[in-house]
PDB file of C-alpha atoms in Angstrom:
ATOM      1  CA  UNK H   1       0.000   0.000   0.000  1.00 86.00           C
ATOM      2  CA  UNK H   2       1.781   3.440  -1.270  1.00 85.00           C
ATOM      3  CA  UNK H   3       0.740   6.037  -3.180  1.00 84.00           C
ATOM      4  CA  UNK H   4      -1.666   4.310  -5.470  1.00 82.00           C
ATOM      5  CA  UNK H   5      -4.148   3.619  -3.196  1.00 77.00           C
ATOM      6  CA  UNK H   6      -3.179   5.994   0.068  1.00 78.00           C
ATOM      7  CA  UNK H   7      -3.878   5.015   3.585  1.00 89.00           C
ATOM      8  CA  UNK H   8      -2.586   5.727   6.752  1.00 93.00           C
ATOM      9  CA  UNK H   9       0.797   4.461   6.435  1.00 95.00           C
ATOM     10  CA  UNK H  10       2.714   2.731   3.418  1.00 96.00           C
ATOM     11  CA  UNK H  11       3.235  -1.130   3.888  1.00 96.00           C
ATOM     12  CA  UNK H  12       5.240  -3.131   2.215  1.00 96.00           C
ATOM     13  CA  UNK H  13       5.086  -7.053   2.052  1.00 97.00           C
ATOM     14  CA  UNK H  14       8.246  -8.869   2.904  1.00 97.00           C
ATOM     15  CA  UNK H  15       6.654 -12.333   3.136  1.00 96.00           C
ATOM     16  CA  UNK H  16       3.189 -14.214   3.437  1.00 95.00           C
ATOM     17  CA  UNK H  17       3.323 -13.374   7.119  1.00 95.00           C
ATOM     18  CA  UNK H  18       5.002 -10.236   7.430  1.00 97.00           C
ATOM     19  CA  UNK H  19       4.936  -6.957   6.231  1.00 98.00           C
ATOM     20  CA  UNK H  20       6.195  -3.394   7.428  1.00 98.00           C
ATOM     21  CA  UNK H  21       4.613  -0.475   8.197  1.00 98.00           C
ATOM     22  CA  UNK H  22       6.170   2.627   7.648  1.00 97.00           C
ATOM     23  CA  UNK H  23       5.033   5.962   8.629  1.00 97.00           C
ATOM     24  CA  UNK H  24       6.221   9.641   9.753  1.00 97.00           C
ATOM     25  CA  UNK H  25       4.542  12.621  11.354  1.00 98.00           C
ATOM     26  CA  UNK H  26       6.125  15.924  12.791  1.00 97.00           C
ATOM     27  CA  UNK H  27       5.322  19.575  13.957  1.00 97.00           C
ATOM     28  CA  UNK H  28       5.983  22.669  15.764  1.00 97.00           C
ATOM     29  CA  UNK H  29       4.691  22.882  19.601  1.00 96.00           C
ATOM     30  CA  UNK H  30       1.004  23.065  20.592  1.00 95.00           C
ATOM     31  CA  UNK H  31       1.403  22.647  24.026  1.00 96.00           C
ATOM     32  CA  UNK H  32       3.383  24.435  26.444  1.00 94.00           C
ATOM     33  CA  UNK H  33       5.459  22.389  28.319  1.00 97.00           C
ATOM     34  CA  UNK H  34       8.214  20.655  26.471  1.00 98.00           C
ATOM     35  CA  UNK H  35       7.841  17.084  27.864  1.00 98.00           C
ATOM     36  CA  UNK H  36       4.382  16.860  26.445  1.00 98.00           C
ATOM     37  CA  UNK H  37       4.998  17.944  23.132  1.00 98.00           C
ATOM     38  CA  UNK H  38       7.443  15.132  22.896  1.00 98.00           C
ATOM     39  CA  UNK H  39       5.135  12.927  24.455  1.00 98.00           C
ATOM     40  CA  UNK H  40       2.172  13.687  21.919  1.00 98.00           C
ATOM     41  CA  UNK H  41       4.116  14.382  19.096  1.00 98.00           C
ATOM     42  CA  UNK H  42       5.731  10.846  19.597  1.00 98.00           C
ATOM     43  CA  UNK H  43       2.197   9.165  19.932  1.00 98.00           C
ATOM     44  CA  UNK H  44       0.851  11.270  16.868  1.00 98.00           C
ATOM     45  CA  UNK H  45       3.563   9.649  14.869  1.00 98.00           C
ATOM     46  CA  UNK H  46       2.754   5.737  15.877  1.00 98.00           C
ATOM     47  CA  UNK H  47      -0.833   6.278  15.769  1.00 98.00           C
ATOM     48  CA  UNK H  48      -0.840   5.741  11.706  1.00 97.00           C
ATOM     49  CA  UNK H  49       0.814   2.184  12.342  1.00 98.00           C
ATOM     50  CA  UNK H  50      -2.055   1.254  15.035  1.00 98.00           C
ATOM     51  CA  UNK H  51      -4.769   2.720  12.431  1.00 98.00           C
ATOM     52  CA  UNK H  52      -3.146  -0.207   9.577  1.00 97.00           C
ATOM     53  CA  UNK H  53      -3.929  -2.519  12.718  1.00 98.00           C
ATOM     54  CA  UNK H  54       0.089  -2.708  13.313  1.00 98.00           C
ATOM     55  CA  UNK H  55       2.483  -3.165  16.539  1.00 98.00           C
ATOM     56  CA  UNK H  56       5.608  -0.543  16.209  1.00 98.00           C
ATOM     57  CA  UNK H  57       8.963  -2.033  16.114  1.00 98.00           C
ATOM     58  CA  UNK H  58      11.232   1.235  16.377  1.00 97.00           C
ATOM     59  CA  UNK H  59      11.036   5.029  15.443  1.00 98.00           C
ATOM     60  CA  UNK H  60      13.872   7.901  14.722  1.00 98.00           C
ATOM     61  CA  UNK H  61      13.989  11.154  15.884  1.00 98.00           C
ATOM     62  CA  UNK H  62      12.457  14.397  13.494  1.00 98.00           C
ATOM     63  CA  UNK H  63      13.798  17.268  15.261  1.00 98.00           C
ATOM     64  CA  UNK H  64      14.375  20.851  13.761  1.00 98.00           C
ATOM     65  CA  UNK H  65      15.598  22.917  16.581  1.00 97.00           C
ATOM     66  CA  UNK H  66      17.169  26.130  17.749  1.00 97.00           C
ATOM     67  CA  UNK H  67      20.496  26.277  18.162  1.00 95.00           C
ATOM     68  CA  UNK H  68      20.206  28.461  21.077  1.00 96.00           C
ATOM     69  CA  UNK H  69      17.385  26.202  22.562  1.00 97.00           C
ATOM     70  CA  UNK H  70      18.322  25.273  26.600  1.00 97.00           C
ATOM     71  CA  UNK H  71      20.167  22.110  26.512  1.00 97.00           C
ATOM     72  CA  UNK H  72      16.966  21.187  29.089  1.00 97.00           C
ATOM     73  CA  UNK H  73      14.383  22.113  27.143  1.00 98.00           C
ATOM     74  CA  UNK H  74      15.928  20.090  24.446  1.00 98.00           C
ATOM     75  CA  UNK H  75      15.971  17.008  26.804  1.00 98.00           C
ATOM     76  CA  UNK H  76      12.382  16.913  28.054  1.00 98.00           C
ATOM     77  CA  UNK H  77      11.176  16.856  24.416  1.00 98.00           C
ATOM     78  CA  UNK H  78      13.149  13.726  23.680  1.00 98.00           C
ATOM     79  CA  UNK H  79      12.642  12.240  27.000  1.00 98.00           C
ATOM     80  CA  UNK H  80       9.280  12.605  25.884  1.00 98.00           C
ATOM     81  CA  UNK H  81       9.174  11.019  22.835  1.00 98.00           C
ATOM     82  CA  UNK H  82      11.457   8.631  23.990  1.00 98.00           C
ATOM     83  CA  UNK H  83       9.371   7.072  27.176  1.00 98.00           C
ATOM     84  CA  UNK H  84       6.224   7.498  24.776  1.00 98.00           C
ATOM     85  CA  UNK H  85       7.934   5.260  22.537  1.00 98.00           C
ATOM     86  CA  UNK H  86       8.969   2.997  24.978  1.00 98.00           C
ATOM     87  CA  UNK H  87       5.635   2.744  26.536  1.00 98.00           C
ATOM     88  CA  UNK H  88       4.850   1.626  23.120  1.00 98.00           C
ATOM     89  CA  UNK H  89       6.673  -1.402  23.807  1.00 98.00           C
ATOM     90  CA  UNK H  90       9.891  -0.431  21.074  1.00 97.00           C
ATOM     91  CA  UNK H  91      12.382   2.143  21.524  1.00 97.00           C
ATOM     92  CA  UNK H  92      14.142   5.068  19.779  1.00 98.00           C
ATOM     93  CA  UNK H  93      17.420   3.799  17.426  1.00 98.00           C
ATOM     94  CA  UNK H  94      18.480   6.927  15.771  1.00 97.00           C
ATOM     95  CA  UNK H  95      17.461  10.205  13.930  1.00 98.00           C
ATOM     96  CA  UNK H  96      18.790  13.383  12.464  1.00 98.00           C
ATOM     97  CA  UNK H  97      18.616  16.942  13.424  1.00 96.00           C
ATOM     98  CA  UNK H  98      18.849  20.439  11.635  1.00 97.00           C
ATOM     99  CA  UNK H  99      19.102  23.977  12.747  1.00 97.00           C
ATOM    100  CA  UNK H 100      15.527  25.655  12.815  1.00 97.00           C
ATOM    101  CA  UNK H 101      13.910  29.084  14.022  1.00 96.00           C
ATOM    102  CA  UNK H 102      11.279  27.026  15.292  1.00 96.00           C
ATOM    103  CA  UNK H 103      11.068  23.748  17.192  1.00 97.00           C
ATOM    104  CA  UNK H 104       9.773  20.479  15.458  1.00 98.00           C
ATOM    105  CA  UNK H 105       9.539  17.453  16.177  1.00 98.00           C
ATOM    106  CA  UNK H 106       8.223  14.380  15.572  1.00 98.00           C
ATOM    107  CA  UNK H 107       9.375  11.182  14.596  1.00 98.00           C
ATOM    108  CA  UNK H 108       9.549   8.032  11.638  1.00 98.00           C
ATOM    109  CA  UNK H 109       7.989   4.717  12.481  1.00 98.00           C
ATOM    110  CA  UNK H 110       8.537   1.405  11.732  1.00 98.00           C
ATOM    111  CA  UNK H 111       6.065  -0.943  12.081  1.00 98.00           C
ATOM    112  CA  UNK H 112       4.448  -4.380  11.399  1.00 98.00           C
ATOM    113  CA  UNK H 113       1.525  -6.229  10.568  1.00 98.00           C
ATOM    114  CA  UNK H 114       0.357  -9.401   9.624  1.00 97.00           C
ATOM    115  CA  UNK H 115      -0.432  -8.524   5.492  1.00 95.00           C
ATOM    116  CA  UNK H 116      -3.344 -10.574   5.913  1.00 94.00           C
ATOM    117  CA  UNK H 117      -4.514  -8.778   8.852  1.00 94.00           C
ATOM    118  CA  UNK H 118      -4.193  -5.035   7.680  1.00 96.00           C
ATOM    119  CA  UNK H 119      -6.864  -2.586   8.632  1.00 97.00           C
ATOM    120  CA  UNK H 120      -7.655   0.319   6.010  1.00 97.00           C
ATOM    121  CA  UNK H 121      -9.903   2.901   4.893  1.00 96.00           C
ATOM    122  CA  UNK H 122     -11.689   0.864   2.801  1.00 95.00           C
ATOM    123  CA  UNK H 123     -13.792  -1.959   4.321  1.00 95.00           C
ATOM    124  CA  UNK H 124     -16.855  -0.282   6.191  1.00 98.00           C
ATOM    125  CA  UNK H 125     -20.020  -1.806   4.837  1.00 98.00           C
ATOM    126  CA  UNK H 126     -23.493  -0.216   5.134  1.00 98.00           C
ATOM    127  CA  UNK H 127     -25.121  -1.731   7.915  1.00 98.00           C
ATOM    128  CA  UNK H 128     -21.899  -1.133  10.233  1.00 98.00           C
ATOM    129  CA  UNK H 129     -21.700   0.840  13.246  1.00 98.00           C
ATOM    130  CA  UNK H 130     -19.107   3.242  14.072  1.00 98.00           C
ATOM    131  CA  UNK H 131     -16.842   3.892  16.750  1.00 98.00           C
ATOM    132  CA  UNK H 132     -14.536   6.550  17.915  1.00 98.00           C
ATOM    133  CA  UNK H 133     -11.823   6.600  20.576  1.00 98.00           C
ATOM    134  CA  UNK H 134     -10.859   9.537  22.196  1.00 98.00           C
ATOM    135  CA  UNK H 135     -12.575  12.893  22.084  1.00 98.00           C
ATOM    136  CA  UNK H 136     -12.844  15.501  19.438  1.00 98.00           C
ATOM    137  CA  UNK H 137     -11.824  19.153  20.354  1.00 98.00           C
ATOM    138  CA  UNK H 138      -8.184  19.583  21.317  1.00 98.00           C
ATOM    139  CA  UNK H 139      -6.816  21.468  18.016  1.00 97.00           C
ATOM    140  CA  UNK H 140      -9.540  24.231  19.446  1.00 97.00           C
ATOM    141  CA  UNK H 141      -8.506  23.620  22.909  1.00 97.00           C
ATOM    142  CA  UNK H 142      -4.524  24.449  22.049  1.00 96.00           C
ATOM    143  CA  UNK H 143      -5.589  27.172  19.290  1.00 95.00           C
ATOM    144  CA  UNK H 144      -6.988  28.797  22.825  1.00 95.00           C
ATOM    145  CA  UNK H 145      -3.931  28.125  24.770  1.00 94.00           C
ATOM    146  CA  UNK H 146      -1.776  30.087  22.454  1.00 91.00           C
ATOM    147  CA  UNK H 147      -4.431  33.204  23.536  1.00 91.00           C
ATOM    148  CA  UNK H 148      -4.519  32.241  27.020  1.00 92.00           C
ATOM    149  CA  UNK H 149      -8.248  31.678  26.526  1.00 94.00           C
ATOM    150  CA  UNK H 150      -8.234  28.101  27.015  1.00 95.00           C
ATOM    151  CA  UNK H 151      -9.296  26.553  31.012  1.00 95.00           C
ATOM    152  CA  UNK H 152      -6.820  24.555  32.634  1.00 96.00           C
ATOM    153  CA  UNK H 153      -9.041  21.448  33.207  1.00 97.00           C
ATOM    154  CA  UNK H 154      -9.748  22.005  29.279  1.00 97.00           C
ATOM    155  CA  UNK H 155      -5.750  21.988  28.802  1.00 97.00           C
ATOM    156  CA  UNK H 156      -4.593  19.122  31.134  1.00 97.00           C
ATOM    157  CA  UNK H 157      -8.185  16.646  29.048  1.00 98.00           C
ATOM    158  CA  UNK H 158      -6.579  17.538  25.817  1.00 98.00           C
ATOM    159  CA  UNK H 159      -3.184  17.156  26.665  1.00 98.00           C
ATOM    160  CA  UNK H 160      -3.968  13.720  28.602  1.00 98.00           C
ATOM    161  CA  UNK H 161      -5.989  12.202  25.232  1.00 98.00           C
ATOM    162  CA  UNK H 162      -3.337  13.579  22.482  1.00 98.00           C
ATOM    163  CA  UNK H 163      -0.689  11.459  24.564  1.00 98.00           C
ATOM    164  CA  UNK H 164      -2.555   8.419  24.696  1.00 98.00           C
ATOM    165  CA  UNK H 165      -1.743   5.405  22.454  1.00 98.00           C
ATOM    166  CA  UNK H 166      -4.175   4.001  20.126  1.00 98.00           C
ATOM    167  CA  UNK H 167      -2.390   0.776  21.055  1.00 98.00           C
ATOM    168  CA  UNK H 168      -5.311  -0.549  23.140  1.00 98.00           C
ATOM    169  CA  UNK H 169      -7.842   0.655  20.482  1.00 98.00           C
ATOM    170  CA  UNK H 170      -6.538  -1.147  17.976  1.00 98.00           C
ATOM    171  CA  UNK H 171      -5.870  -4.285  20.094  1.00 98.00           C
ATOM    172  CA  UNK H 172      -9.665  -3.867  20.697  1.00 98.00           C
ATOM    173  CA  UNK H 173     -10.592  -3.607  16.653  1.00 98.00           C
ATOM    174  CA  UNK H 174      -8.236  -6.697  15.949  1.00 98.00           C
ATOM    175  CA  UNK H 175     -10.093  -8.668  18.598  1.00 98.00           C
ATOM    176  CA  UNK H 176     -13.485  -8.220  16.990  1.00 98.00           C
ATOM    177  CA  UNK H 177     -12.126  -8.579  13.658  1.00 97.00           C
ATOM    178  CA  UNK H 178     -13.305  -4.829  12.327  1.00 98.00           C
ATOM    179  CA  UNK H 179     -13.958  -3.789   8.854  1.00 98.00           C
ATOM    180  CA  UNK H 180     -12.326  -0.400   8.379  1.00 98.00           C
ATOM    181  CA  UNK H 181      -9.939   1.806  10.449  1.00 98.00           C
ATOM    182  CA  UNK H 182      -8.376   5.556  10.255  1.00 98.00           C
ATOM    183  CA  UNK H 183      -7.276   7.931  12.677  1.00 98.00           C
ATOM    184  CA  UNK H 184      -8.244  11.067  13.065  1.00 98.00           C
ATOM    185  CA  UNK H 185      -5.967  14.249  12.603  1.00 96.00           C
ATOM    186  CA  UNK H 186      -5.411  17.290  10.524  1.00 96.00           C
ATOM    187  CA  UNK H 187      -8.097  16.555   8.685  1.00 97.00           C
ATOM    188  CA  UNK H 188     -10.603  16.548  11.400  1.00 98.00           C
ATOM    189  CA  UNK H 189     -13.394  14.066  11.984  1.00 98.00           C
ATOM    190  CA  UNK H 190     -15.554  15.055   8.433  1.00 98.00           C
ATOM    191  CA  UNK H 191     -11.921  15.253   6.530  1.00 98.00           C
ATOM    192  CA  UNK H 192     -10.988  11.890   7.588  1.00 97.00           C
ATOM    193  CA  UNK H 193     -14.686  10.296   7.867  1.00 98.00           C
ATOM    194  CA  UNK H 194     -15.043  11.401   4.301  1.00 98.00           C
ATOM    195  CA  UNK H 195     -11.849   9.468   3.638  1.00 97.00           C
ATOM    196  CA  UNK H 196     -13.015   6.309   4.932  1.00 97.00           C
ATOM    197  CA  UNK H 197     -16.151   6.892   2.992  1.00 98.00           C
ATOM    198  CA  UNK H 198     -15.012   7.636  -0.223  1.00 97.00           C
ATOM    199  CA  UNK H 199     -12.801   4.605  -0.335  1.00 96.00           C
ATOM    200  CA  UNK H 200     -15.532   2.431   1.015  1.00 97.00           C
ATOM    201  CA  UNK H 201     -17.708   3.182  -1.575  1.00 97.00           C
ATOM    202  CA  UNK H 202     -20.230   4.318   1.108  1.00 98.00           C
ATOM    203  CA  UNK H 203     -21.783   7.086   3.265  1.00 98.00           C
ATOM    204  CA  UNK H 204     -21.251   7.730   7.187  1.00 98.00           C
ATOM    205  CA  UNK H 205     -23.406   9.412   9.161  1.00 98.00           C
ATOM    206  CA  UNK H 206     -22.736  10.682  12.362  1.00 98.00           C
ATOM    207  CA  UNK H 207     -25.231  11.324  15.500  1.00 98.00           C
ATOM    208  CA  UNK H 208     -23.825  15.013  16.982  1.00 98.00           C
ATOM    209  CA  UNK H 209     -25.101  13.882  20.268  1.00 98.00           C
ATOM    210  CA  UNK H 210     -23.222  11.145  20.583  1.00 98.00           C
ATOM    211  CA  UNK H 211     -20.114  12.209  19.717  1.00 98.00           C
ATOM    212  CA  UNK H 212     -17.367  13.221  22.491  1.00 98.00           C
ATOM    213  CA  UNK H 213     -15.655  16.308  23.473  1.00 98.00           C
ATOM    214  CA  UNK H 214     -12.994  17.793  25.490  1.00 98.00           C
ATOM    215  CA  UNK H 215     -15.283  19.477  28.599  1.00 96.00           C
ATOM    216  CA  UNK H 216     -15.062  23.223  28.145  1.00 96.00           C
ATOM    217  CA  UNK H 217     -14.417  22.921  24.418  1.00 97.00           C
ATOM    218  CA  UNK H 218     -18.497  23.432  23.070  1.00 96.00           C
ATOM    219  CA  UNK H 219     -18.229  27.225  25.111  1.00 95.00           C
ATOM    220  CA  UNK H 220     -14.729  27.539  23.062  1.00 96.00           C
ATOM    221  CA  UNK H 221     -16.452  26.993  19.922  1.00 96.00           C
ATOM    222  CA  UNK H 222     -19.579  29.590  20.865  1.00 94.00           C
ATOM    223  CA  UNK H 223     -16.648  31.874  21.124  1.00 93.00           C
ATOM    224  CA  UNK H 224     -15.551  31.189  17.705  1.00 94.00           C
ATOM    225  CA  UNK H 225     -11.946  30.324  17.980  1.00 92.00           C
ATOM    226  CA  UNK H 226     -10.970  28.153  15.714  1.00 95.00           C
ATOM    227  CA  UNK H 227      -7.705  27.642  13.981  1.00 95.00           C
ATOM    228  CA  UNK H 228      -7.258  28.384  10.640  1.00 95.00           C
ATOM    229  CA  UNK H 229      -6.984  24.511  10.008  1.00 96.00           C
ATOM    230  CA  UNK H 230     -10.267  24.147  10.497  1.00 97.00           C
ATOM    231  CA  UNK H 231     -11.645  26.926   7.633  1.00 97.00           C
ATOM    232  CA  UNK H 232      -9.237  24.860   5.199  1.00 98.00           C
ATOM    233  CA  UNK H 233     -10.634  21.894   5.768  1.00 98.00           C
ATOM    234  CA  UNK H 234     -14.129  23.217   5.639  1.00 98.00           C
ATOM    235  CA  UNK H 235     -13.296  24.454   2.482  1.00 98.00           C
ATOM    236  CA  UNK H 236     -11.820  21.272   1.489  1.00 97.00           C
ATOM    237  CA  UNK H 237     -14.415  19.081   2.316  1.00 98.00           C
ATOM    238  CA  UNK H 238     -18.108  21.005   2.557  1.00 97.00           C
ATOM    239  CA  UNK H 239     -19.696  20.110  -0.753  1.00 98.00           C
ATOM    240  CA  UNK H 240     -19.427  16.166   0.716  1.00 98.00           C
ATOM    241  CA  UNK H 241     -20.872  16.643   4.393  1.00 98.00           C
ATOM    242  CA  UNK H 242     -24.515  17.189   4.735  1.00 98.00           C
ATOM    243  CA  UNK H 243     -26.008  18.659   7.778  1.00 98.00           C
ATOM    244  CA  UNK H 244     -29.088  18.647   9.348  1.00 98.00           C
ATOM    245  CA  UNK H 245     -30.665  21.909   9.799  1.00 98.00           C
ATOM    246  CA  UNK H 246     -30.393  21.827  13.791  1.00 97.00           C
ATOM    247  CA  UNK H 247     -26.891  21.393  13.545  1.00 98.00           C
ATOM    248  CA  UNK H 248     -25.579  25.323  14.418  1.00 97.00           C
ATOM    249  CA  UNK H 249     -22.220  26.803  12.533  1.00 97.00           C
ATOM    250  CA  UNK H 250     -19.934  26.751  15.957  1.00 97.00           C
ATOM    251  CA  UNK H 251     -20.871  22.781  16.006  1.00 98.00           C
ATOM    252  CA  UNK H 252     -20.308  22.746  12.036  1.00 98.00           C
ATOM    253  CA  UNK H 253     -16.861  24.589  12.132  1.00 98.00           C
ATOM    254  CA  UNK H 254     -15.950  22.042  15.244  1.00 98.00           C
ATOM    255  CA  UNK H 255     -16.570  19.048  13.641  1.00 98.00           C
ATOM    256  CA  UNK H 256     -13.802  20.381  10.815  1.00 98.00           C
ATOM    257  CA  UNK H 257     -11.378  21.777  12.759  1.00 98.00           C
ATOM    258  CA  UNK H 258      -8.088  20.008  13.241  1.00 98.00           C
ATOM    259  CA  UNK H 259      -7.148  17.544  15.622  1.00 98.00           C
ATOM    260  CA  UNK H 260      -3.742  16.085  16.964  1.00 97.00           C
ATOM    261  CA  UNK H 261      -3.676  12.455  18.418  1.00 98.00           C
ATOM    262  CA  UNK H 262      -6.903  11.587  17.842  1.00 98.00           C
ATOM    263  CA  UNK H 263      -8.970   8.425  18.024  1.00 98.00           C
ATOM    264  CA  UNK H 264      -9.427   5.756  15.741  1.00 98.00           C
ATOM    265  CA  UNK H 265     -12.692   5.897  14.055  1.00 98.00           C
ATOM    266  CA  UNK H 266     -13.171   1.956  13.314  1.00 98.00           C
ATOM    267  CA  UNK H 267     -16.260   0.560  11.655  1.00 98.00           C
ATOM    268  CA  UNK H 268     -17.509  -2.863  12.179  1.00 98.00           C
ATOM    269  CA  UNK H 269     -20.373  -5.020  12.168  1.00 98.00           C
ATOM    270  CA  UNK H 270     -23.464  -3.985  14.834  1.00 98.00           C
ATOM    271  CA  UNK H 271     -22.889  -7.911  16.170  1.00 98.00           C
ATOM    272  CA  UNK H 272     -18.879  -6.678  16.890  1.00 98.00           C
ATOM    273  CA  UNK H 273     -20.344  -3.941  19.534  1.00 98.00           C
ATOM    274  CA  UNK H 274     -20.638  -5.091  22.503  1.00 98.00           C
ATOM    275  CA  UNK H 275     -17.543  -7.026  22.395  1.00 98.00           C
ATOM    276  CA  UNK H 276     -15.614  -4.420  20.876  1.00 98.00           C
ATOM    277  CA  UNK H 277     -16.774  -2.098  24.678  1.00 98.00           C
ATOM    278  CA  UNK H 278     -16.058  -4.880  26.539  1.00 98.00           C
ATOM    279  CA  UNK H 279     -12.606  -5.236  25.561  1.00 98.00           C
ATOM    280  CA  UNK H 280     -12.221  -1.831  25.623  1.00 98.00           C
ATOM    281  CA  UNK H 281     -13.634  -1.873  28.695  1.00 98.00           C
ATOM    282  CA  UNK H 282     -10.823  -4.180  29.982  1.00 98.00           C
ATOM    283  CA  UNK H 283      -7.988  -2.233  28.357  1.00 98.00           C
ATOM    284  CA  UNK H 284      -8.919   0.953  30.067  1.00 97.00           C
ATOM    285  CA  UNK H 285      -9.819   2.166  26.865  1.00 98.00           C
ATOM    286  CA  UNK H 286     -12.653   4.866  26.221  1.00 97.00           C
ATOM    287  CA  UNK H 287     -15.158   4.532  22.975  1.00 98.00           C
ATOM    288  CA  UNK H 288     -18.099   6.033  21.806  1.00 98.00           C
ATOM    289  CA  UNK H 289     -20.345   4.744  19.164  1.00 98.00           C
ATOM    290  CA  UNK H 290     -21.012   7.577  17.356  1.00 98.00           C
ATOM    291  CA  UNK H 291     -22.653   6.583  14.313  1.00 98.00           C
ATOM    292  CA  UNK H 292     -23.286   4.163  11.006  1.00 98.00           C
ATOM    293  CA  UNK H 293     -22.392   3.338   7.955  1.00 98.00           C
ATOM    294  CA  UNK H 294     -25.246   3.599   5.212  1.00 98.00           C
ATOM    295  CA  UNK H 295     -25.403   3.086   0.967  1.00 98.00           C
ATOM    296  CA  UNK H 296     -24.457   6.504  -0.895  1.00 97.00           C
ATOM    297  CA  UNK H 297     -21.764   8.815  -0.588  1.00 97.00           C
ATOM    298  CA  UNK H 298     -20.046  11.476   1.732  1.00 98.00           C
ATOM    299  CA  UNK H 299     -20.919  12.336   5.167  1.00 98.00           C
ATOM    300  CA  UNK H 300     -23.891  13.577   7.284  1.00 98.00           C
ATOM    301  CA  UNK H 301     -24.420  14.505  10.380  1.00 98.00           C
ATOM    302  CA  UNK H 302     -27.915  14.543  12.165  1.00 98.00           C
TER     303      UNK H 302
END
């Protein structure tokens, strides 16, 4: 899987049982403290291998970073990374650095997968249900940090789900044998939802009430401030998202603006359900059904 039919991640076949997953993701800081950034940036970066329905094996160091950046600064971001990586079950063998006005960093990940066993974009099948994994809301939660605007119990939710694994999720999808997997990022929920759609061959529709937030984030978005992120992706992906008439423009420019370390959204049969909670259940693992899978095209949300 490359750039013929994109996904995720690329994977490459090295035998009937193997195959790698390879993957990379970077950026500049959204959160304050440097430790975290690590941390999240490190589990944004695997979270593309546990979409494909993949273990990590080992990750290098992205970093672009000012020379004139304190030494300790320097070392809580790749502790961070590092012990995210490592919680991962793998560990960090290398990387490469550059001179930069800004920090970045992120990482490249290795991964593997069973090439009969690889999760994509394009299974869900009308009749599924959907789930989704962590909550929506923290690219408006750290576009409000950067103004000060943002609560702190609003900043310490978002930071706690953006450095979360999607390990557990995707042990949880691989248990119940699931039809289709992405994860959700840049892109936002309707960016990537249309993704999975369009190579499905199918619509989703989403429930607005059931979907999660960050707490504090709905009085963020009556405030109107969104990233630009989320304006380019409305722009991007409008003319496939239908909404019903209830649903207000804060909730509509929510539901595109950007996220970092989000969920999996994983569709699978309605008989997969309860299963797929319990074992969520049991790897301390939140999920929300938050919708279905239907014949046609796009996305709507009711």
């Amino acid at each position: 899987m490359g750039l013929g039919a994109p996904d995720d991640a690329a994977v490459y076949r090295i035998s009937e049982e193997t195959a790698t997953i390879l993957t990379t993701d970077f950026f500049t800081p959204i959160v304050d403290d440097p430790y975290d950034f690590g941390a999240i940036a490190a589990a944004n970066a695997m979270s593309d291998v546990y979409a494909m329905g993949g273990e990590v094996l080992h990750a290098l160091n992205v970093a672009a970073l000012p020379c004139d950046l304190p030494k300790d600064v320097v070392c809580e971001i790749l502790r961070g990374g590092a012990e995210k990586v490592a919680e991962a079950g793998s560990i960090i063998v290398g990387g490469h650095t550059v001179d930069s006005p800004e920090p970045i960093y992120g990482l490249v990940v290795l991964g593997s997968v069973n090439p009969k066993q690889i999760y994509t974009k394009q299974g869900a099948r009308p009749g599924d249900v959907l789930f989704l994994t962590k909550p929506l809301g923290v690219g408006l939660v750290t576009t409000a940090l950067k103004a000060d605007l943002a609560p702190e119990a609003s900043i310490a939710e978002a930071v706690t789900s953006m450095a979360r694994l999607n390990r557990a999720a995707s042990v949880a999808m691989r248990r119940v044998h699931a039809h289709a997997a992405t994860d959700i990022t840049g892109f936002s929920l309707l960016g990537h939802g249309y993704e999975m759609a369009e190579a499905s061959g199918v619509a989703l529709r989403f429930f607005v009430d059931a979907l999660p937030f960050v707490n504090g984030v709905i009085a963020l978005a009556d405030e109107w401030l969104f990233p630009a992120g989320a304006y380019a992706n409305e722009a991007a992906y409008a003319t496939h998202v239908r909404f019903a008439d209830s649903i207000s423009p804060a909730m509509r420019s929510l539901l595109f603006t950007p996220e970092t370390s989000g969920g999996l959204l994983i569709a699978m049969a309605p008989a997969s359900a309860t299963d797929f909670e319990l074992h969520c259940a049991t790897l301390e693992q939140p999920c929300h059904q938050v919708g279905v899978v239907v014949a046609g095209g796009g996305i709507e949300v009711i």
